[in-house]
Tab-separated table of C-alpha atoms in Angstrom:
chain	number	residue	atom	x	y	z
B	15	MET	CA	17.562	-29.400	-10.120
B	16	PHE	CA	17.631	-26.272	-8.009
B	17	ASP	CA	17.348	-25.024	-4.042
B	18	ASN	CA	13.471	-24.942	-3.815
B	19	ALA	CA	14.068	-22.956	-1.017
B	20	LEU	CA	14.265	-19.904	-3.193
B	21	GLN	CA	10.965	-18.783	-4.216
B	22	LEU	CA	10.464	-16.149	-7.476
B	23	TYR	CA	8.030	-13.094	-7.889
B	24	ALA	CA	6.686	-11.173	-10.204
B	25	LEU	CA	5.261	-8.075	-9.563
B	26	ASP	CA	4.347	-6.907	-13.067
B	27	ARG	CA	0.482	-7.252	-14.431
B	28	ASP	CA	2.615	-8.210	-17.666
B	29	ARG	CA	4.831	-11.203	-16.505
B	30	GLY	CA	5.926	-12.418	-20.089
B	31	ALA	CA	9.461	-10.903	-19.254
B	32	ALA	CA	9.247	-13.123	-16.100
B	33	LEU	CA	8.019	-15.927	-17.308
B	34	ARG	CA	11.269	-16.217	-19.492
B	35	VAL	CA	13.329	-15.281	-16.470
B	36	ALA	CA	11.749	-18.542	-14.685
B	37	SER	CA	12.287	-20.920	-17.605
B	38	ARG	CA	16.001	-20.363	-17.134
B	39	LEU	CA	16.251	-21.122	-13.651
B	40	GLY	CA	13.897	-23.825	-13.871
B	41	LEU	CA	11.677	-22.355	-11.177
B	42	PRO	CA	7.984	-21.917	-11.825
B	43	LEU	CA	6.567	-18.232	-10.325
B	44	ALA	CA	5.609	-18.266	-6.155
B	45	ALA	CA	1.608	-17.407	-5.711
B	46	TYR	CA	1.056	-14.315	-4.097
B	47	GLU	CA	-2.171	-12.193	-3.271
B	48	HIS	CA	-2.982	-9.254	-4.491
B	49	LEU	CA	-6.383	-6.839	-3.374
B	50	HIS	CA	-6.622	-4.339	-4.749
B	51	PHE	CA	-8.792	-1.729	-2.252
B	52	ALA	CA	-11.802	1.072	-3.612
B	53	ASP	CA	-9.531	4.422	-1.588
B	54	GLY	CA	-6.596	3.001	-4.230
B	55	GLU	CA	-4.660	1.281	-1.681
B	56	ASN	CA	-3.633	-2.200	-2.056
B	57	LYS	CA	-2.627	-5.399	0.157
B	58	LEU	CA	0.272	-8.133	-1.480
B	59	ARG	CA	0.833	-10.973	-0.172
B	60	ALA	CA	2.642	-14.317	-0.654
B	61	LEU	CA	0.620	-17.625	-1.362
B	62	GLU	CA	3.453	-20.115	0.338
B	63	THR	CA	5.305	-19.501	3.110
B	64	VAL	CA	8.845	-17.563	2.994
B	65	GLN	CA	10.360	-19.090	6.712
B	66	GLY	CA	14.022	-18.413	6.090
B	67	ARG	CA	13.704	-18.330	2.357
B	68	ASP	CA	15.420	-16.647	-0.158
B	69	ALA	CA	12.529	-14.493	-2.553
B	70	VAL	CA	13.670	-12.695	-5.965
B	71	VAL	CA	10.387	-10.105	-6.807
B	72	ILE	CA	10.748	-9.006	-10.459
B	73	HIS	CA	8.944	-5.620	-11.135
B	74	SER	CA	9.571	-3.459	-13.641
B	75	LEU	CA	9.351	0.279	-12.578
B	76	TYR	CA	7.652	1.998	-15.254
B	77	GLY	CA	4.514	4.113	-15.443
B	78	GLU	CA	1.280	3.117	-17.635
B	79	PRO	CA	-1.859	3.162	-17.707
B	80	GLY	CA	-3.962	1.914	-14.701
B	81	ASP	CA	-0.377	1.428	-12.637
B	82	SER	CA	1.400	5.153	-12.231
B	83	VAL	CA	5.542	4.762	-10.752
B	84	ASN	CA	4.781	5.883	-7.936
B	85	ASP	CA	2.492	2.954	-7.522
B	86	LYS	CA	4.344	0.608	-8.561
B	87	LEU	CA	7.369	1.528	-6.389
B	88	CYS	CA	5.344	0.896	-3.951
B	89	ARG	CA	3.212	-2.010	-3.899
B	90	LEU	CA	7.181	-3.083	-4.105
B	91	LEU	CA	8.409	-1.977	-1.525
B	92	PHE	CA	5.157	-3.051	0.501
B	93	PHE	CA	5.774	-7.012	-0.595
B	94	CYS	CA	9.275	-7.104	-0.439
B	95	ALA	CA	8.316	-5.243	3.496
B	96	SER	CA	6.458	-8.314	4.283
B	97	LEU	CA	8.511	-11.205	2.764
B	98	LYS	CA	11.240	-9.857	5.254
B	99	ASP	CA	8.326	-9.570	8.098
B	100	ALA	CA	6.911	-13.258	6.898
B	101	GLY	CA	10.733	-14.847	8.001
B	102	ALA	CA	12.208	-14.847	4.903
B	103	ARG	CA	16.252	-15.369	4.969
B	104	ARG	CA	16.826	-13.067	2.286
B	105	VAL	CA	14.693	-10.572	-0.902
B	106	THR	CA	16.612	-9.180	-3.752
B	107	ALA	CA	14.619	-6.520	-6.024
B	108	VAL	CA	14.894	-7.524	-10.008
B	109	THR	CA	13.571	-3.932	-11.573
B	110	PRO	CA	15.016	-4.249	-14.973
B	111	TYR	CA	13.524	-0.552	-15.494
B	112	LEU	CA	14.104	1.767	-12.388
B	113	CYS	CA	12.281	4.375	-12.125
B	114	TYR	CA	14.017	7.754	-11.116
B	115	ALA	CA	17.447	6.538	-12.034
B	116	ARG	CA	18.048	10.304	-13.747
B	117	GLU	CA	16.910	12.330	-11.286
B	118	ASP	CA	20.636	11.896	-9.488
B	119	ARG	CA	22.296	14.932	-9.343
B	120	ARG	CA	21.674	18.829	-8.824
B	121	ALA	CA	21.054	20.590	-11.888
B	122	GLU	CA	19.535	24.208	-9.853
B	123	PRO	CA	19.592	25.053	-6.595
B	124	ASN	CA	17.099	22.204	-4.333
B	125	ASP	CA	16.780	19.755	-6.608
B	126	PRO	CA	15.867	16.712	-5.575
B	127	LEU	CA	18.026	13.949	-5.101
B	128	THR	CA	14.873	11.299	-6.248
B	129	LEU	CA	17.575	8.253	-6.463
B	130	ARG	CA	18.583	8.909	-3.480
B	131	TYR	CA	15.638	8.560	-1.997
B	132	VAL	CA	14.161	5.850	-3.417
B	133	ALA	CA	17.310	4.140	-2.465
B	134	ALA	CA	17.012	5.386	1.279
B	135	LEU	CA	13.232	3.816	1.008
B	136	CYS	CA	14.371	0.344	-0.435
B	137	GLU	CA	17.060	0.517	2.481
B	138	ALA	CA	13.723	1.176	4.677
B	139	ALA	CA	12.348	-1.718	3.310
B	140	ARG	CA	15.283	-4.453	4.529
B	141	ILE	CA	15.381	-5.136	0.775
B	142	ASP	CA	18.993	-6.856	0.783
B	143	ALA	CA	19.736	-6.487	-3.087
B	144	LEU	CA	18.827	-4.542	-6.397
B	145	LEU	CA	19.588	-5.761	-9.272
B	146	THR	CA	18.673	-3.614	-12.621
B	147	LEU	CA	18.999	-3.056	-16.669
B	148	ASP	CA	21.627	-0.327	-17.909
B	149	VAL	CA	20.934	2.651	-15.075
B	150	HIS	CA	20.745	6.262	-16.446
B	151	ASP	CA	24.544	7.195	-14.274
B	152	LEU	CA	26.034	4.170	-13.578
B	153	ALA	CA	28.441	5.696	-10.900
B	154	ALA	CA	25.692	7.960	-9.812
B	155	PHE	CA	23.891	4.378	-8.899
B	156	GLU	CA	26.627	2.881	-7.411
B	157	ASN	CA	26.711	5.958	-5.326
B	158	ALA	CA	22.793	5.809	-3.627
B	159	PHE	CA	22.483	2.313	-2.260
B	160	ARG	CA	24.631	1.114	0.783
B	161	ILE	CA	22.550	-2.464	-0.009
B	162	PRO	CA	24.519	-4.557	-2.753
B	163	VAL	CA	23.491	-3.376	-6.150
B	164	ARG	CA	23.675	-4.882	-9.374
B	165	ASN	CA	23.908	-2.848	-13.349
B	166	LEU	CA	23.049	-5.655	-15.829
B	167	GLU	CA	25.021	-3.897	-19.184
B	168	THR	CA	22.921	-4.738	-22.571
B	169	ALA	CA	25.523	-3.690	-24.674
B	170	GLU	CA	26.419	-7.798	-25.250
B	171	LEU	CA	22.972	-8.324	-25.663
B	172	LEU	CA	22.600	-5.337	-28.387
B	173	ALA	CA	25.937	-5.966	-29.873
B	174	ALA	CA	25.193	-9.606	-30.852
B	175	HIS	CA	21.894	-8.448	-32.410
B	176	PHE	CA	23.811	-6.354	-35.040
B	177	ALA	CA	26.606	-8.595	-35.120
B	178	ASP	CA	24.063	-10.933	-36.857
B	179	THR	CA	22.411	-8.009	-39.036
B	180	LEU	CA	24.663	-6.223	-40.551
B	181	GLY	CA	28.195	-7.874	-40.264
B	182	GLY	CA	30.333	-6.931	-42.827
B	183	GLN	CA	29.502	-3.486	-43.246
B	184	GLU	CA	31.755	-0.334	-41.846
B	185	LEU	CA	30.172	0.031	-38.475
B	186	ILE	CA	30.262	3.298	-36.265
B	187	ALA	CA	28.825	3.633	-32.578
B	188	VAL	CA	27.550	6.639	-32.178
B	189	SER	CA	25.994	8.604	-28.182
B	190	PRO	CA	24.125	11.091	-28.583
B	191	ASP	CA	25.878	13.652	-26.286
B	192	ALA	CA	29.032	12.834	-23.947
B	193	GLY	CA	27.392	11.534	-20.852
B	194	GLY	CA	26.936	8.106	-22.789
B	195	ILE	CA	30.452	7.968	-23.859
B	196	LYS	CA	31.093	5.071	-21.888
B	197	ARG	CA	27.799	3.209	-23.007
B	198	ALA	CA	28.839	3.079	-26.707
B	199	GLU	CA	32.561	2.237	-25.592
B	200	ARG	CA	31.252	-0.633	-23.868
B	201	PHE	CA	28.989	-1.670	-26.862
B	202	ARG	CA	31.594	-0.465	-29.822
B	203	ARG	CA	34.053	-3.112	-27.694
B	204	ALA	CA	31.655	-6.150	-27.023
B	205	LEU	CA	30.339	-5.287	-31.198
B	206	GLU	CA	34.064	-5.598	-32.182
B	207	ARG	CA	34.402	-8.918	-30.120
B	208	ARG	CA	31.538	-10.701	-32.332
B	209	SER	CA	31.378	-9.021	-35.682
B	210	GLY	CA	35.225	-9.620	-35.753
B	211	GLY	CA	35.279	-6.205	-37.405
B	212	THR	CA	36.880	-2.606	-36.713
B	213	VAL	CA	34.611	-0.308	-35.083
B	214	ALA	CA	34.771	3.383	-35.042
B	215	SER	CA	33.283	5.431	-32.264
B	216	GLY	CA	31.715	8.901	-32.427
B	217	TYR	CA	29.461	11.655	-29.929
B	218	MET	CA	27.042	14.352	-30.433
B	219	GLU	CA	27.758	17.101	-28.321
B	220	LYS	CA	24.306	18.114	-25.998
B	221	PHE	CA	23.812	20.187	-23.508
B	222	ARG	CA	20.799	20.877	-21.694
B	223	ASP	CA	19.051	24.527	-20.129
B	224	ARG	CA	15.500	24.451	-18.610
B	225	GLY	CA	14.572	21.518	-21.099
B	226	ALA	CA	15.666	23.177	-24.166
B	227	LEU	CA	18.498	21.262	-26.276
B	228	SER	CA	21.320	22.929	-28.043
B	229	GLY	CA	24.626	22.342	-29.446
B	230	GLN	CA	25.235	20.690	-33.085
B	231	THR	CA	28.535	19.095	-33.289
B	232	LEU	CA	28.968	15.301	-33.904
B	233	THR	CA	32.292	13.883	-33.633
B	234	GLY	CA	34.155	10.001	-35.053
B	235	PRO	CA	33.919	9.093	-38.140
B	236	VAL	CA	30.210	9.332	-39.239
B	237	GLN	CA	30.632	9.839	-43.621
B	238	GLY	CA	30.553	6.352	-45.989
B	239	ARG	CA	29.878	4.511	-42.915
B	240	THR	CA	26.469	3.114	-40.953
B	241	ALA	CA	25.728	4.155	-37.726
B	242	ILE	CA	24.214	2.881	-34.821
B	243	ILE	CA	23.031	5.736	-31.753
B	244	VAL	CA	23.423	3.837	-28.771
B	245	ASP	CA	21.417	5.559	-25.690
B	246	ASP	CA	19.975	4.008	-22.666
B	247	LEU	CA	16.475	5.299	-22.731
B	248	LEU	CA	14.235	6.491	-25.877
B	249	SER	CA	12.033	9.013	-24.114
B	250	THR	CA	10.322	11.801	-25.703
B	251	GLY	CA	13.068	10.606	-28.289
B	252	ALA	CA	13.798	14.473	-28.767
B	253	THR	CA	17.808	13.418	-27.949
B	254	LEU	CA	18.045	10.909	-30.170
B	255	ARG	CA	16.258	12.651	-32.810
B	256	ARG	CA	18.817	15.157	-32.873
B	257	ALA	CA	21.561	12.883	-33.023
B	258	ILE	CA	19.496	10.927	-36.546
B	259	ASP	CA	19.957	14.022	-38.053
B	260	ALA	CA	23.158	14.747	-37.084
B	261	CYS	CA	24.450	11.320	-38.479
B	262	ALA	CA	22.763	12.144	-42.028
B	263	ALA	CA	24.234	15.139	-42.124
B	264	ALA	CA	27.259	14.141	-41.680
B	265	GLY	CA	26.721	10.853	-44.388
B	266	ALA	CA	25.923	8.197	-42.619
B	267	ALA	CA	25.660	5.541	-44.877
B	268	ALA	CA	22.564	3.656	-42.880
B	269	ILE	CA	21.364	4.159	-39.268
B	270	HIS	CA	20.090	2.217	-36.359
B	271	VAL	CA	18.841	3.009	-32.983
B	272	ALA	CA	20.164	0.840	-30.298
B	273	VAL	CA	18.369	1.812	-26.787
B	274	ALA	CA	17.940	-0.204	-23.488
B	275	HIS	CA	14.459	1.167	-22.507
B	276	GLY	CA	11.802	2.245	-24.499
B	277	LEU	CA	9.735	4.625	-22.973
B	278	PHE	CA	7.589	6.091	-26.030
B	279	THR	CA	6.562	8.869	-24.022
B	280	GLU	CA	5.129	12.309	-25.804
B	281	SER	CA	5.306	12.514	-29.135
B	282	ALA	CA	8.407	10.250	-29.587
B	283	ALA	CA	5.857	6.949	-31.554
B	284	THR	CA	6.789	9.400	-34.352
B	285	LEU	CA	10.688	9.036	-34.874
B	286	LEU	CA	10.020	5.467	-35.813
B	287	ASP	CA	8.303	6.928	-38.997
B	288	ASP	CA	12.056	8.671	-39.763
B	289	ALA	CA	13.370	6.308	-43.334
B	290	ARG	CA	15.922	7.652	-42.542
B	291	VAL	CA	16.270	4.671	-39.367
B	292	GLY	CA	17.087	1.386	-40.479
B	293	GLN	CA	16.699	-0.893	-36.893
B	294	PHE	CA	14.991	0.326	-34.191
B	295	VAL	CA	16.247	-1.815	-31.428
B	296	LEU	CA	14.901	-2.244	-27.627
B	297	CYS	CA	14.628	-4.209	-24.875
B	298	ASP	CA	11.805	-5.718	-23.353
B	299	SER	CA	12.685	-4.078	-19.261
B	300	VAL	CA	9.409	-1.716	-21.431
B	301	PRO	CA	6.879	-3.185	-23.039
B	302	PRO	CA	6.381	-1.077	-26.354
B	303	PHE	CA	3.073	-0.890	-25.375
B	304	ARG	CA	2.496	3.325	-25.938
B	305	LEU	CA	2.936	2.274	-29.713
B	306	ASP	CA	0.144	1.526	-32.515
B	307	ALA	CA	1.080	-1.848	-34.923
B	308	PRO	CA	2.295	-0.021	-37.622
B	309	HIS	CA	4.874	1.632	-34.712
B	310	ALA	CA	5.312	-0.914	-33.200
B	311	ALA	CA	5.869	-3.247	-36.095
B	312	ARG	CA	8.997	-0.519	-36.682
B	313	VAL	CA	10.428	-2.228	-33.451
B	314	THR	CA	12.480	-5.155	-32.370
B	315	VAL	CA	12.231	-6.133	-28.848
B	316	LEU	CA	14.830	-7.929	-27.709
B	317	ASP	CA	14.934	-10.528	-24.556
B	318	SER	CA	16.692	-9.727	-21.468
B	319	SER	CA	15.709	-12.791	-19.089
B	320	MET	CA	19.309	-14.647	-19.780
B	321	PRO	CA	21.604	-11.239	-18.419
B	322	ILE	CA	19.133	-11.038	-15.483
B	323	ALA	CA	18.834	-14.850	-14.516
B	324	VAL	CA	23.006	-15.403	-15.163
B	325	ALA	CA	22.625	-12.102	-12.109
B	326	ILE	CA	19.914	-14.326	-9.911
B	327	ALA	CA	21.851	-17.456	-9.879
B	328	ALA	CA	25.459	-15.926	-9.304
B	329	LEU	CA	23.579	-14.448	-5.870
B	330	HIS	CA	21.652	-17.928	-4.893
B	331	PRO	CA	23.829	-20.492	-4.376
B	332	GLY	CA	22.810	-23.709	-5.505
B	333	LEU	CA	20.933	-22.392	-8.475
B	334	SER	CA	22.504	-21.930	-11.997
B	335	HIS	CA	21.019	-20.815	-15.592
B	336	GLN	CA	19.826	-23.219	-17.929
B	337	SER	CA	22.313	-22.288	-21.318
B	338	ALA	CA	20.824	-19.823	-23.553
B	339	SER	CA	20.118	-22.721	-26.449
């Protein structure tokens, strides 16, 4: 059905998300060998010829037990470089969660611009294009890379879920900080289109100084409305806790949380104990492996394979994606 010159590789231990993308494209996952050596080094080798073919490598760059962010980044870079050495025509990296994306500016003297260094490493490995889901700062992401990159927004995916579950309610989309206003606005517009109703907007004031958060002002008509707090990332949960508290104090009728990436580091799992929050909705870029069963049951994980498959198909003439049904 499709151009069989394309090879699709999945480097994650949990290959469920990649298998869903492969199914959307009607392609099998290509075989590769992964050897671990006693000194901690790795060797990855494609087991099929790649000469003259396009290759797509899916690897979400989050840390997990036994596999640090740096381990995964090196694995992606080395494998993509080996494909180019083996004669691959074009190599596209798909990183649903992109590590170091938050290290995109200097807050203090001599701070590293690590996102730019990651971009330079991708270019050195001769990666031809990179796709990712909801980066922290779109402008910084696009400016860091000199290769073609595409940020796949999750606004439509999240909006479709809440339009189905909260239809008919008075809604407000709330950004937990000023930096996320554009993201929350894209979600708000998508939710209006899908729900057919008016969705208000609001945002929470936030300042950060050496890791300490401050700022108390919440703008927007929250009272009596169902508030959906929209963010790109749930890491420690500190930013979302402040926004939840502010929405509750402002008289929100109900509160829900919608984020693209759920890392749940440190004590973030305790956020799920907050009975004031109805739904915690995440995308599947990071499996909720840090959560125990009761906390995991509080989380709704959305399948992001459709937008990823559509983006891959757009980059590779001859491919198409199957319908969402």
